[in-house]
Short mmCIF file of C-alpha atoms in Angstrom, two decimals:
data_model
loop_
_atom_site.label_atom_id
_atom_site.label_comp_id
_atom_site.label_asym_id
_atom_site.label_seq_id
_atom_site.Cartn_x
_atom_site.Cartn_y
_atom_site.Cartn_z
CA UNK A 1 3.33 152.68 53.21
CA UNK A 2 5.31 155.88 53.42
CA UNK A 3 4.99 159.52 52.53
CA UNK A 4 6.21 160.12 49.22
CA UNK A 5 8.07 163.52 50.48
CA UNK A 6 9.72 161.63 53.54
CA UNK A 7 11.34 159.46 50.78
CA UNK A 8 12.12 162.24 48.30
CA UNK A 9 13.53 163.77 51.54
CA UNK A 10 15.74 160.67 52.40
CA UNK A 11 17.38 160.27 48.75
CA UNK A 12 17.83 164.15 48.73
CA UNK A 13 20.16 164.01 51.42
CA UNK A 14 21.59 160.95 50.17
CA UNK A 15 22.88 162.12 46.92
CA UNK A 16 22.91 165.75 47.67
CA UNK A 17 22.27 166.54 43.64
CA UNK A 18 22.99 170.14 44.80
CA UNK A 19 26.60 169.11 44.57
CA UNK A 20 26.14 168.56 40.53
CA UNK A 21 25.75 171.26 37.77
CA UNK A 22 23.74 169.11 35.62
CA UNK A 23 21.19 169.65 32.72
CA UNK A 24 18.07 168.00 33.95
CA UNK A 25 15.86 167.97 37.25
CA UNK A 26 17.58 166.08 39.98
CA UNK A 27 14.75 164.76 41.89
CA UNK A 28 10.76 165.21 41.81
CA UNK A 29 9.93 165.76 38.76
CA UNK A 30 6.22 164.82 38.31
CA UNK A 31 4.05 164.80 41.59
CA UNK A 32 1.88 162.07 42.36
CA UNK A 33 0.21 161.15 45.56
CA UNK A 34 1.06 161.29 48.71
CA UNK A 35 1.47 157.79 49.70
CA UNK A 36 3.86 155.68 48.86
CA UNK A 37 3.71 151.48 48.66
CA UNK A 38 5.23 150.49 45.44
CA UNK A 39 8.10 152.17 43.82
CA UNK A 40 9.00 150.69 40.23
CA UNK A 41 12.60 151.45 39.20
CA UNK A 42 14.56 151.84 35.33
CA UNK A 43 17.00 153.15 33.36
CA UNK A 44 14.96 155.79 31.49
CA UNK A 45 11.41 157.05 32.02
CA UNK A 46 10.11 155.79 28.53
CA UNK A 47 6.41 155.11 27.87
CA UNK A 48 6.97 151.45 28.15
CA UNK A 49 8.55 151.82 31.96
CA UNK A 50 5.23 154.06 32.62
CA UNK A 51 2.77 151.71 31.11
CA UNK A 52 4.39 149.18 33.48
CA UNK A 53 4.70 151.03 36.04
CA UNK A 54 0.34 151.74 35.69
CA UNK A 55 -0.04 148.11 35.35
CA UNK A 56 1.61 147.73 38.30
CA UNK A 57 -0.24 150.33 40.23
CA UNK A 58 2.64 151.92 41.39
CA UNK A 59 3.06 154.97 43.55
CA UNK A 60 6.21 156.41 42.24
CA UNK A 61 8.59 155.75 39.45
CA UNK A 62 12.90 156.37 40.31
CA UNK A 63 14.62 156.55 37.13
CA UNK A 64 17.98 158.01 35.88
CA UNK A 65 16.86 159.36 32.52
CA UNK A 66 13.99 161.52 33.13
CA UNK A 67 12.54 164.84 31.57
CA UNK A 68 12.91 167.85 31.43
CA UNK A 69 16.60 167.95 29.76
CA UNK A 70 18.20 171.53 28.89
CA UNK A 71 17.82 172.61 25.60
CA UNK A 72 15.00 170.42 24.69
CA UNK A 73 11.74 171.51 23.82
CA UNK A 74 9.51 172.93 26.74
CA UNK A 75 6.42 172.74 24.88
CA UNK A 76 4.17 169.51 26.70
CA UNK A 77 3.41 167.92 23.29
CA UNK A 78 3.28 164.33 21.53
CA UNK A 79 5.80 161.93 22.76
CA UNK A 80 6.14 164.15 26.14
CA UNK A 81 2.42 165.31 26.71
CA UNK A 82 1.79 161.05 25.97
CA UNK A 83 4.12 160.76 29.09
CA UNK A 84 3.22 162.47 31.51
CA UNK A 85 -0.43 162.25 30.64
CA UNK A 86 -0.31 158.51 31.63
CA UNK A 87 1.51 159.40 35.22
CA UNK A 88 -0.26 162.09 35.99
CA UNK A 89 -3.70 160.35 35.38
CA UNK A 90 -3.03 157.51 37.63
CA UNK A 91 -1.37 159.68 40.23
CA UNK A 92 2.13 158.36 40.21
CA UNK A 93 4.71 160.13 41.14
CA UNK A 94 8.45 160.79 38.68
CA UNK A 95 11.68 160.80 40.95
CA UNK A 96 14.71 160.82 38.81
CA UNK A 97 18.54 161.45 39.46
CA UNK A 98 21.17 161.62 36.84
CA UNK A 99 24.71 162.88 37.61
CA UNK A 100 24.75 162.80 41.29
CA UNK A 101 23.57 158.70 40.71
CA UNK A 102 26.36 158.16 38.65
CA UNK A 103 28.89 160.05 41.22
CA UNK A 104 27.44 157.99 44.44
CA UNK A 105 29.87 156.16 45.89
CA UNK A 106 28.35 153.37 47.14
CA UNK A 107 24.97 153.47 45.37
CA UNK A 108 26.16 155.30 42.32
CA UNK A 109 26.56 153.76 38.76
CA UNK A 110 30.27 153.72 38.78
CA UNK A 111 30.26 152.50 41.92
CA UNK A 112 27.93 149.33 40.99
CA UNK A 113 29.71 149.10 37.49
CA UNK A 114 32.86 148.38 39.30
CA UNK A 115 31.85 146.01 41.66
CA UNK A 116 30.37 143.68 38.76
CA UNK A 117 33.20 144.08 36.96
CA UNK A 118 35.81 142.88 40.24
CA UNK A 119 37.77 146.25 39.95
CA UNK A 120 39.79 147.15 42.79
CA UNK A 121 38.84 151.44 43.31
CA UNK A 122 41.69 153.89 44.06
CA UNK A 123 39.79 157.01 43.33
CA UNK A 124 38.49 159.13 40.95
CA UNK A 125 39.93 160.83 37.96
CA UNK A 126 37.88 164.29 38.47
CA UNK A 127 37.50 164.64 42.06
CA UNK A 128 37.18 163.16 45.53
CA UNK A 129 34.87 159.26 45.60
CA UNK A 130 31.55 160.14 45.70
CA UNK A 131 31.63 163.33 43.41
CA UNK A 132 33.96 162.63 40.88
CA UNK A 133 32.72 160.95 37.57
CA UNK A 134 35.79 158.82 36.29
CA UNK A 135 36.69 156.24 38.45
CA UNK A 136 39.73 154.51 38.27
CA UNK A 137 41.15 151.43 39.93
CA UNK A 138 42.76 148.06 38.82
CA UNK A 139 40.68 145.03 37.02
CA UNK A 140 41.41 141.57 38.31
CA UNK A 141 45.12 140.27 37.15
CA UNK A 142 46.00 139.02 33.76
CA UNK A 143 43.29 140.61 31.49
CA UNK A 144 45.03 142.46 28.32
CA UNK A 145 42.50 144.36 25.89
CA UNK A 146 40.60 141.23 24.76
CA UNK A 147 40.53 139.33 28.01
CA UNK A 148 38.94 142.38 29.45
CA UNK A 149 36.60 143.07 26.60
CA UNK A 150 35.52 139.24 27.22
CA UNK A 151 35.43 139.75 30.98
CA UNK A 152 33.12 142.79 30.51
CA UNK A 153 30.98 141.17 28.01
CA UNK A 154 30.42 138.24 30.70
CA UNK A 155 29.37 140.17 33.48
CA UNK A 156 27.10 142.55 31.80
CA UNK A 157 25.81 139.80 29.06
CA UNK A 158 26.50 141.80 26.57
CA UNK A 159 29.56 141.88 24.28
CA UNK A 160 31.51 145.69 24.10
CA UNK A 161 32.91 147.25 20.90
CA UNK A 162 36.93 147.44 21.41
CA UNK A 163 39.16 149.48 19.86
CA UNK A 164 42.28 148.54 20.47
CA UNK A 165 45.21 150.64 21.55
CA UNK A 166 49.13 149.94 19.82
CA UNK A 167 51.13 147.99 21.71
CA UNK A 168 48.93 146.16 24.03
CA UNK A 169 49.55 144.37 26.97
CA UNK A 170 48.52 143.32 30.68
CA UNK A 171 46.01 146.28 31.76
CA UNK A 172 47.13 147.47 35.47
CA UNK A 173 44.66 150.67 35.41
CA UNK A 174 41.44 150.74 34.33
CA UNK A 175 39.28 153.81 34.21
CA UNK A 176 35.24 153.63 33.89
CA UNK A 177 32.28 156.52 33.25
CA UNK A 178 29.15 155.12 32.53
CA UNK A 179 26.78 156.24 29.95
CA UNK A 180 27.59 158.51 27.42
CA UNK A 181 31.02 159.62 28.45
CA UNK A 182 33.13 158.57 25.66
CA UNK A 183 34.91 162.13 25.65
CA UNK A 184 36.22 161.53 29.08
CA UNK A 185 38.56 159.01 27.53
CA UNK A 186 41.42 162.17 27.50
CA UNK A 187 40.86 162.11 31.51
CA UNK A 188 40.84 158.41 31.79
CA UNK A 189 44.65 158.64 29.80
CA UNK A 190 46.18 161.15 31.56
CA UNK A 191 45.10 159.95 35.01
CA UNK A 192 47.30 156.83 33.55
CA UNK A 193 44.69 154.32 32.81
CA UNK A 194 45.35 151.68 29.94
CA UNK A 195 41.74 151.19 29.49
CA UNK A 196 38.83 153.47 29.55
CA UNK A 197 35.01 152.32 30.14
CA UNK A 198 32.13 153.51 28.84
CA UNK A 199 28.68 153.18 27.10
CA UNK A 200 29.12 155.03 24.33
CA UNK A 201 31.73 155.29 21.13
CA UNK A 202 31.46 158.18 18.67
CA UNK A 203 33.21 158.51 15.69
CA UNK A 204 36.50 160.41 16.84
CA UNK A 205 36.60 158.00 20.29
CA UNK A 206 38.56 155.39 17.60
CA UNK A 207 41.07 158.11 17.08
CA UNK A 208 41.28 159.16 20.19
CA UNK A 209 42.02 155.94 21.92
CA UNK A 210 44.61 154.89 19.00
CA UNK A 211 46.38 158.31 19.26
CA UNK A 212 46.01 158.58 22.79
CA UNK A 213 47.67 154.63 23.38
CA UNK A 214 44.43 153.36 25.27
CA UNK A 215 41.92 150.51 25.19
CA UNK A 216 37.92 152.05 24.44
CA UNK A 217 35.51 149.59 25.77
CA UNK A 218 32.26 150.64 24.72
CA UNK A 219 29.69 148.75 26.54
CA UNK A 220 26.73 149.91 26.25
CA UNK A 221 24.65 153.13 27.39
CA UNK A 222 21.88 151.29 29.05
CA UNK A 223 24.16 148.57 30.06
CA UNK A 224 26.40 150.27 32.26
CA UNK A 225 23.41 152.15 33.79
CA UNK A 226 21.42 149.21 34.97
CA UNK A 227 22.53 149.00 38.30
CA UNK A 228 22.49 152.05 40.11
CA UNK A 229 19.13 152.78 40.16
CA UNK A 230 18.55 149.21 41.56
CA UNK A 231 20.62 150.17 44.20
CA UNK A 232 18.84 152.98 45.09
CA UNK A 233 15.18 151.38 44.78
CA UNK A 234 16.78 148.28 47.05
CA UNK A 235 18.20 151.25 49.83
CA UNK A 236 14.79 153.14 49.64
CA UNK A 237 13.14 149.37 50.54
CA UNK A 238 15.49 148.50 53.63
CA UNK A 239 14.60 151.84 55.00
CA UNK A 240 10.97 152.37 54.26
CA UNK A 241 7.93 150.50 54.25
CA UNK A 242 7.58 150.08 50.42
CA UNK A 243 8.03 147.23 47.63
CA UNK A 244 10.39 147.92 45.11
CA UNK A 245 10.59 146.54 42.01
CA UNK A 246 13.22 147.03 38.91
CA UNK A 247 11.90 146.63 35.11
CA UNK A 248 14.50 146.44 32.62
CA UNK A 249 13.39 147.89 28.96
CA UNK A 250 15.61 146.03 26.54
CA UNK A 251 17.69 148.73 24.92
CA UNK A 252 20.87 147.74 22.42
CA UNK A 253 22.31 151.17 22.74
#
C-alpha cells in the first residue's frame, strides 16, 4: 500500500508534463482515496476500463486518454457525468498523461513503439530524446515499404494501411509518432525519413506521402499507444508497494 499523492508525486517528476503545452490535464484528474494497492492501467479512460477497474476494486486508474480535453464541453453530463459518477462513487482515483507519455524516453510511447518494432533511435525530429515527439532512427536491414508494413503488422498483431511512396526501395530511416499524428508526416520527410509511423491516416495523408516521396504506415491509434502506459504502471510497481494490472479495450481505430 502507498499514498496515492507519493505516487502522483513520483510520476510528476518523472515526466515533468510541465515541459508540454498540451490540451488536457496532465496528471490527477479525478481524486480518489488516499491509499493506494491496485492501480489498473489503459489506453483511454472509457466506461468499460472504469467498470473494470470497479470490478477490480482498484485504487487508481493511469490512462493516456483521459478527460477534460480543450474545447470540449465542460458541462458534467451523459456520457461524462456516467464516468465519473462510477469513479467517484467507489473512490478511485483518475491519473492520466498524454503528451509528456508519448515524449518519455524510456517509458514513453515512442520510446516502447520502437523497441517492439527493433528500430535503432538516433533522435528526434522536433527536439532533444525525451521531449521531442517524432522519433527517428533506422528499422532492422532489408525491409522496403511492404516488408516493413508486414514487419509492423507482426509485432503489433495488427495489419497497417500503406500508402506507398514512388519509387520505393530499401528503407534506411524510419520516423514514428504515435497516435493521431498523421500531419507530422511533413517533419518525418524533411528530417529525411523514407517512412513515417503513425496511428492515424486522414484523407490528405495519401497525398501527402505520394507528393512528399514517403511510405505512411498507419497502424493504428490504440495500437501504437498500448505500451507506454504499461510501462509506466510496471515502473510505478518496482518502486511502490502496489499491484498493477493493464486491461486492453479492443479498439480497431
Amino acid at each position: 500500500m502507498t499514498n496515492r499523492d507519493a505516487l502522483v508525486a513520483a510520476c510528476d517528476r518523472e515526466l515533468v508534463p510541465e515541459r508540454f503545452k498540451d490540451y488536457t490535464v496532465n496528471g490527477l484528474q479525478v481524486e480518489g482515496r488516499d491509499r493506494v494497492v491496485r492501480v489498473m492501467s489503459g489506453v483511454t479512460a472509457c466506461q468499460a476500463l472504469v467498470d473494470e477497474a470497479v470490478a477490480w476494486q482498484a485504487d487508481l486508474v493511469l490512462v493516456h486518454h483521459g478527460y477534460f480535453w480543450k474545447n470540449e464541453p465542460v458541462a458534467i453530463t451523459g456520457m461524462k457525468r456516467r464516468r465519473l459518477r462510477a469513479l467517484l462513487a467507489h473512490d478511485i482515483s483518475l491519473l492520466a498523461y498524454h503528451l509528456p507519455l508519448d515524449a518519455h524516453a524510456d517509458l514513453g510511447n515512442n520510446a516502447e513503439l520502437g523497441r517492439r518494432l527493433d528500430f535503432a533511435v538516433d533522435g528526434c525530429a522536433d527536439g532533444e530524446l525525451g521531449e521531442g515527439l517524432v522519433w527517428l532512427g533506422s528499422p532492422p536491414e532489408g525491409l522496403d515499404a511492404r516488408g516493413l508494413a508486414q514487419h509492423v503488422g507482426q509485432r503489433l498483431a495488427r495489419e497497417p494501411q500503406l500508402v506507398e511512396a514512388p519509387g520505393g526501395g530499401e528503407i534506411r530511416r524510419v520516423a514514428w509518432c504515435t497516435g493521431g499524428a498523421q500531419d507530422m508526416i511533413t517533419a518525418a520527410r524533411e528530417a529525411g525519413a523514407d517512412a513515417f509511423i503513425s496511428g492515424e491516416i486522414s484523407e490528405r495523408t495519401t497525398h501527402l506521402a505520394r507528393e512528399l516521396g514517403i511510405h505512411y504506415l498507419a497502424a493504428g491509434h490504440h495500437a501504437t499507444e498500448r505500451y507506454g502506459v504499461q510501462a509506466l504502471g510496471a515502473w510505478l510497481a518496482a518502486r511502490f508497494d502496489i499491484e498493477h494490472r493493464f486491461v486492453d479495450i479492443d479498439n480497431p481505430a
